[in-house]
CSV table of C-alpha atoms and ligand atoms in Angstrom, one decimal:
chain,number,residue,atom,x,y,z
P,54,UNK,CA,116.8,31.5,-18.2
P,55,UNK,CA,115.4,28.0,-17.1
P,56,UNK,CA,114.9,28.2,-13.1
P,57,UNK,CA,114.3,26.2,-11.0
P,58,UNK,CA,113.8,25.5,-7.2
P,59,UNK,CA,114.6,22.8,-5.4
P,60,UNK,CA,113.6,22.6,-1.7
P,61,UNK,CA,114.2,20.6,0.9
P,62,UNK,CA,115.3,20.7,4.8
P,63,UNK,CA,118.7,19.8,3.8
P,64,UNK,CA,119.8,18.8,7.7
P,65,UNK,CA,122.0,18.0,6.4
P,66,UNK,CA,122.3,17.9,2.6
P,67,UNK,CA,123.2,13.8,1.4
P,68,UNK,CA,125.4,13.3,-1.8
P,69,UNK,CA,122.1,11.7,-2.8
P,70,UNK,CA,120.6,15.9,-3.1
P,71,UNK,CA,123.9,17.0,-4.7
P,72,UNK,CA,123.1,14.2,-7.4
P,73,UNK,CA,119.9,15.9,-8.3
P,74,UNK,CA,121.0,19.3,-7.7
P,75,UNK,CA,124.2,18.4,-10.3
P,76,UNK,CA,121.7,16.1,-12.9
P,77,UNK,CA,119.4,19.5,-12.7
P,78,UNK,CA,122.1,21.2,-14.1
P,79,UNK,CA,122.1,19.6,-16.9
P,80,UNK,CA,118.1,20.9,-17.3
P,81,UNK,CA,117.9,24.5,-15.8
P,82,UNK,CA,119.9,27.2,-16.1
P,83,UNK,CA,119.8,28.4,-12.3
P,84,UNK,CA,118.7,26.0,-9.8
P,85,UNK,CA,117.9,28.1,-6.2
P,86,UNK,CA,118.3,25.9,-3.3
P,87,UNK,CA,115.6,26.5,-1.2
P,88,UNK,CA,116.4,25.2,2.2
P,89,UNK,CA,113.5,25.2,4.9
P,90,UNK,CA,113.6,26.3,8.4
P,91,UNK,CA,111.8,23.4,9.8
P,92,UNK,CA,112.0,24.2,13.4
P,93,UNK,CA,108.8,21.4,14.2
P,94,UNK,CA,111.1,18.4,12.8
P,95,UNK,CA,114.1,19.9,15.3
P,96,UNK,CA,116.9,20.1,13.6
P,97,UNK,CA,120.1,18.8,14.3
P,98,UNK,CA,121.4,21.7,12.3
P,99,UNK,CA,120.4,25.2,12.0
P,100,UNK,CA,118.9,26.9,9.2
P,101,UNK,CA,121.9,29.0,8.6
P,102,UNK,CA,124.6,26.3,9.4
P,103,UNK,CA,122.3,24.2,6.7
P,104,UNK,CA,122.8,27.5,4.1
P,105,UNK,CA,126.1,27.1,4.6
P,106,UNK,CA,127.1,23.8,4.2
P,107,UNK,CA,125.0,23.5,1.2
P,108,UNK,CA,127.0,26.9,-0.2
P,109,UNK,CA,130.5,25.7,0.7
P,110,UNK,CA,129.3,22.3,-1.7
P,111,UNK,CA,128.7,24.9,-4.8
P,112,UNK,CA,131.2,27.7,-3.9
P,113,UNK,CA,132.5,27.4,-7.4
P,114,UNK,CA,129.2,27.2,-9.2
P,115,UNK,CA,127.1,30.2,-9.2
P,116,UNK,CA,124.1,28.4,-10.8
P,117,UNK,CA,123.1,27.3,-7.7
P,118,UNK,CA,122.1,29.7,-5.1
P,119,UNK,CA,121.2,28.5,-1.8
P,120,UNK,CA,118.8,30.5,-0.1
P,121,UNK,CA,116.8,30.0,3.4
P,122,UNK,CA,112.8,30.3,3.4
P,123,UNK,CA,109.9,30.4,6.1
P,124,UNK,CA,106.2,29.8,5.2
P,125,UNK,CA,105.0,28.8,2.0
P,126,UNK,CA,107.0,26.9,-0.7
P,127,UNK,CA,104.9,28.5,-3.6
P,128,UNK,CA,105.2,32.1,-2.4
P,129,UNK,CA,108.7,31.7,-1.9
P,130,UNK,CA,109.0,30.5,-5.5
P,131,UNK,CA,106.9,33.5,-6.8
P,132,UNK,CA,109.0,35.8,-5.0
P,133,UNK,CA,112.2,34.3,-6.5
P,134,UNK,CA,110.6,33.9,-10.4
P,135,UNK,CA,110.6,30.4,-10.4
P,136,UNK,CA,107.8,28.2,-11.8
P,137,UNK,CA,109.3,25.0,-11.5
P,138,UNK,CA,110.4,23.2,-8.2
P,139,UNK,CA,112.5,20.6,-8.8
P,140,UNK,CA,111.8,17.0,-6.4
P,141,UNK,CA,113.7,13.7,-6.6
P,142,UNK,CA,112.2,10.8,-6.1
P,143,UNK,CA,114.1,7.7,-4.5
P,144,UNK,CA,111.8,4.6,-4.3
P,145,UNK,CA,107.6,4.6,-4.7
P,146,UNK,CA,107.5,5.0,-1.2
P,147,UNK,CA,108.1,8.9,-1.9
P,148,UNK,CA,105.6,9.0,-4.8
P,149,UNK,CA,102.3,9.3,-2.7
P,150,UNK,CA,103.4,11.6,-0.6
P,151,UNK,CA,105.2,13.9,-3.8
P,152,UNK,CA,101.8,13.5,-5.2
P,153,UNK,CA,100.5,15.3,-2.5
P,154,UNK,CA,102.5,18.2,-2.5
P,155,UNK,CA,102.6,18.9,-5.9
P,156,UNK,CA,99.0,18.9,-6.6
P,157,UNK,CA,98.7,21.2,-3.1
P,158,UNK,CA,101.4,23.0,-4.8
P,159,UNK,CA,99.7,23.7,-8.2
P,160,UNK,CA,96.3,24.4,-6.1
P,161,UNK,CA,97.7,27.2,-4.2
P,162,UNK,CA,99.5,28.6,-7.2
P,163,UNK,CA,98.4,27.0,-10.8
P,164,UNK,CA,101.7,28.1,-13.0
P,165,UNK,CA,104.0,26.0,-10.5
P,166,UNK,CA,104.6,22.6,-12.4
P,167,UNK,CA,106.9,20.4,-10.4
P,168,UNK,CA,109.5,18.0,-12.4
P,169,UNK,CA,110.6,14.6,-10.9
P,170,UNK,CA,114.3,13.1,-11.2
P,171,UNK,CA,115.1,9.8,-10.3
P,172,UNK,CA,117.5,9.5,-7.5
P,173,UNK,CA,120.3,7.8,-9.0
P,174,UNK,CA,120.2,3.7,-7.1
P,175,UNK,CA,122.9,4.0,-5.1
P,176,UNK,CA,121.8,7.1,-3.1
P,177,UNK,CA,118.0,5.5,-3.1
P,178,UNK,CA,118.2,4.4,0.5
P,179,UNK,CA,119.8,7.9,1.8
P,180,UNK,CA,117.8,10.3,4.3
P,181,UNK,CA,119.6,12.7,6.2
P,182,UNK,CA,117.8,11.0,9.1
P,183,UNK,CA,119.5,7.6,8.4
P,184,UNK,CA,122.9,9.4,7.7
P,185,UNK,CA,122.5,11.3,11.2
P,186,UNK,CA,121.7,8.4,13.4
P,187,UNK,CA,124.7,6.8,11.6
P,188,UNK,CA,126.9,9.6,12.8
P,189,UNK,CA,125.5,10.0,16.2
P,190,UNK,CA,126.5,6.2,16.6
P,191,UNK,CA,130.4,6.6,15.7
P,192,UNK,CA,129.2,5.1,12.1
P,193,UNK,CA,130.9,5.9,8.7
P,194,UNK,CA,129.4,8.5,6.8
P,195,UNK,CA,132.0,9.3,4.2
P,196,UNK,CA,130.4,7.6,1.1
P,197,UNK,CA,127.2,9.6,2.0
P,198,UNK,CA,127.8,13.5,2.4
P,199,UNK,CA,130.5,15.6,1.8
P,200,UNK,CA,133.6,15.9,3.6
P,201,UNK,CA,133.0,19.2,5.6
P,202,UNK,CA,129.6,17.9,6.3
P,203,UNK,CA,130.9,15.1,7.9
P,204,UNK,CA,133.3,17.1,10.0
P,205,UNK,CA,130.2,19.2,10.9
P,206,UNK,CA,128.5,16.2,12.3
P,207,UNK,CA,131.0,14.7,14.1
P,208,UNK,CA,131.4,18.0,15.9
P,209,UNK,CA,127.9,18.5,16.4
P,210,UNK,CA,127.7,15.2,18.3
P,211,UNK,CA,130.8,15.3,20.3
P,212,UNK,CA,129.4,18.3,22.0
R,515,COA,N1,118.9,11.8,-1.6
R,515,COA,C1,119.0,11.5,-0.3
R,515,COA,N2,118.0,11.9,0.6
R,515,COA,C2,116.9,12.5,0.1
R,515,COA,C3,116.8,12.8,-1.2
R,515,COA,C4,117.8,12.5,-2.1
R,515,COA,N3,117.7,12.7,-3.4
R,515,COA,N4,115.6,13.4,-1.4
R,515,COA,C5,115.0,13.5,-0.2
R,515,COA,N5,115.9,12.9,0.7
R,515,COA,C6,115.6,12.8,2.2
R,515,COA,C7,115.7,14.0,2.9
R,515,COA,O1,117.1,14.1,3.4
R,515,COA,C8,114.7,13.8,4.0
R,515,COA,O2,115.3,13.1,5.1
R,515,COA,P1,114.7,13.2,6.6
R,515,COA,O3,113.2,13.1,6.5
R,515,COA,O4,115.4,12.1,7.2
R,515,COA,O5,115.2,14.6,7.0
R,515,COA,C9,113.7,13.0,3.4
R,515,COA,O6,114.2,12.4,2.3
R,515,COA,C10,112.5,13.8,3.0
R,515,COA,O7,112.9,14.8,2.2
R,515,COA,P2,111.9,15.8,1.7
R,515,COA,O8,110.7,15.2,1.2
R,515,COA,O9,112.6,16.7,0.8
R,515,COA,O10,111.4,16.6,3.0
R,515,COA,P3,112.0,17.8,3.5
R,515,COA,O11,111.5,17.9,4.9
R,515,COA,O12,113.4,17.8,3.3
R,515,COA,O13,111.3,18.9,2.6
R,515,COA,C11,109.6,20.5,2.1
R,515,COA,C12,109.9,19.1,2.5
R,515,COA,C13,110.5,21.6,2.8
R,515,COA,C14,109.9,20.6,0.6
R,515,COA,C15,108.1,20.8,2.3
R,515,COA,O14,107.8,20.5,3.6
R,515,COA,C16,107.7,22.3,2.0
R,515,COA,O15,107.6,22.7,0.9
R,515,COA,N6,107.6,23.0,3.1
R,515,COA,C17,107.2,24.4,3.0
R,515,COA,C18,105.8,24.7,3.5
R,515,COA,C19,104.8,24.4,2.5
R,515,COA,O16,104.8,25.0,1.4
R,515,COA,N7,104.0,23.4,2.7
R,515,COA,C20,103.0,23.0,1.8
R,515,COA,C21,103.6,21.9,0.9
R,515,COA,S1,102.4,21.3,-0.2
């Protein structure tokens, strides 16, 4: 069985993630969505909403498993026996800072080897930053996340 994890903060997850999550697919046998707590970058959603929306996306697929996690990416992967972490990378602007955290990542834990996917061009400008403040503004979002996520947002910021 080919695992891997892909991790991210997911507030909230972008059809530019699904893209890799579903292109993963296509590489690994089980992909565990590993979706970070995050609390210092205040999210707009949380953690368990986040599980949840990412869940509802893949209720029919049960190769992906969507899972929260505090503390250290690499122990979280050993815990779930996974070796690989899957990234995506959208323009060279994200390629110093994967760098980064994939050589920390192999430092703290040598067997971790992380694999890099292309974000697919349309979805290279995404961040769920950029979707959010699109949103908050009374924007249109639809071409960018899911349907129920959208609904999720507009809720959130009608409150
Ligand atoms: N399509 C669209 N948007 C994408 C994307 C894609 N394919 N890939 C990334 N993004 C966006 C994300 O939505 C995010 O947007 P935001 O900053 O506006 O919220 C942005 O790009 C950055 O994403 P990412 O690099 O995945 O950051 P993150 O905060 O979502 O995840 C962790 C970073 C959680 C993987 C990392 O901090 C971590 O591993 N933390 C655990 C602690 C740890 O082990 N630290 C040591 C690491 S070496």
């Amino acid at each position: 069985m080919k695992k891997a994890i892909y991790p991210g903060t997911f507030d909230p997850i972008t059809l530019g993630h699904i893209n890799i999550i579903e292109r993963g697919l296509r590489i690994f046998d089980i992909i565990i969505v590993a979706v970070a707590r995050r609390e210092e970058k205040n999210p707009l959603f949380t953690v368990e909403e986040r599980v949840e929306l990412i869940r509802d996306v893949f209720s029919e697929n049960e190769r992906v498993v969507v899972k929260p996690f505090d503390g250290l990416l690499v122990d979280f992967a050993r815990k779930e026996g996974a070796r690989i972490i899957l990234r995506g990378l959208r323009t060279v602007a994200d390629f110093e800072y994967e760098m980064q955290m994939s050589l920390a990542n192999k430092k703290m834990n040598p067997e971790m080897e992380t694999v890099f996917m292309m974000t697919e061009g349309v979805y290279s400008y995404y961040s769920s930053t950029l979707i959010k403040e699109i949103a908050s503004l009374g924007g249109c979002v639809k071409d960018m996340v899911p349907e129920k996520v959208e609904k999720a947002m507009i809720s959130k910021y009608r409150r």
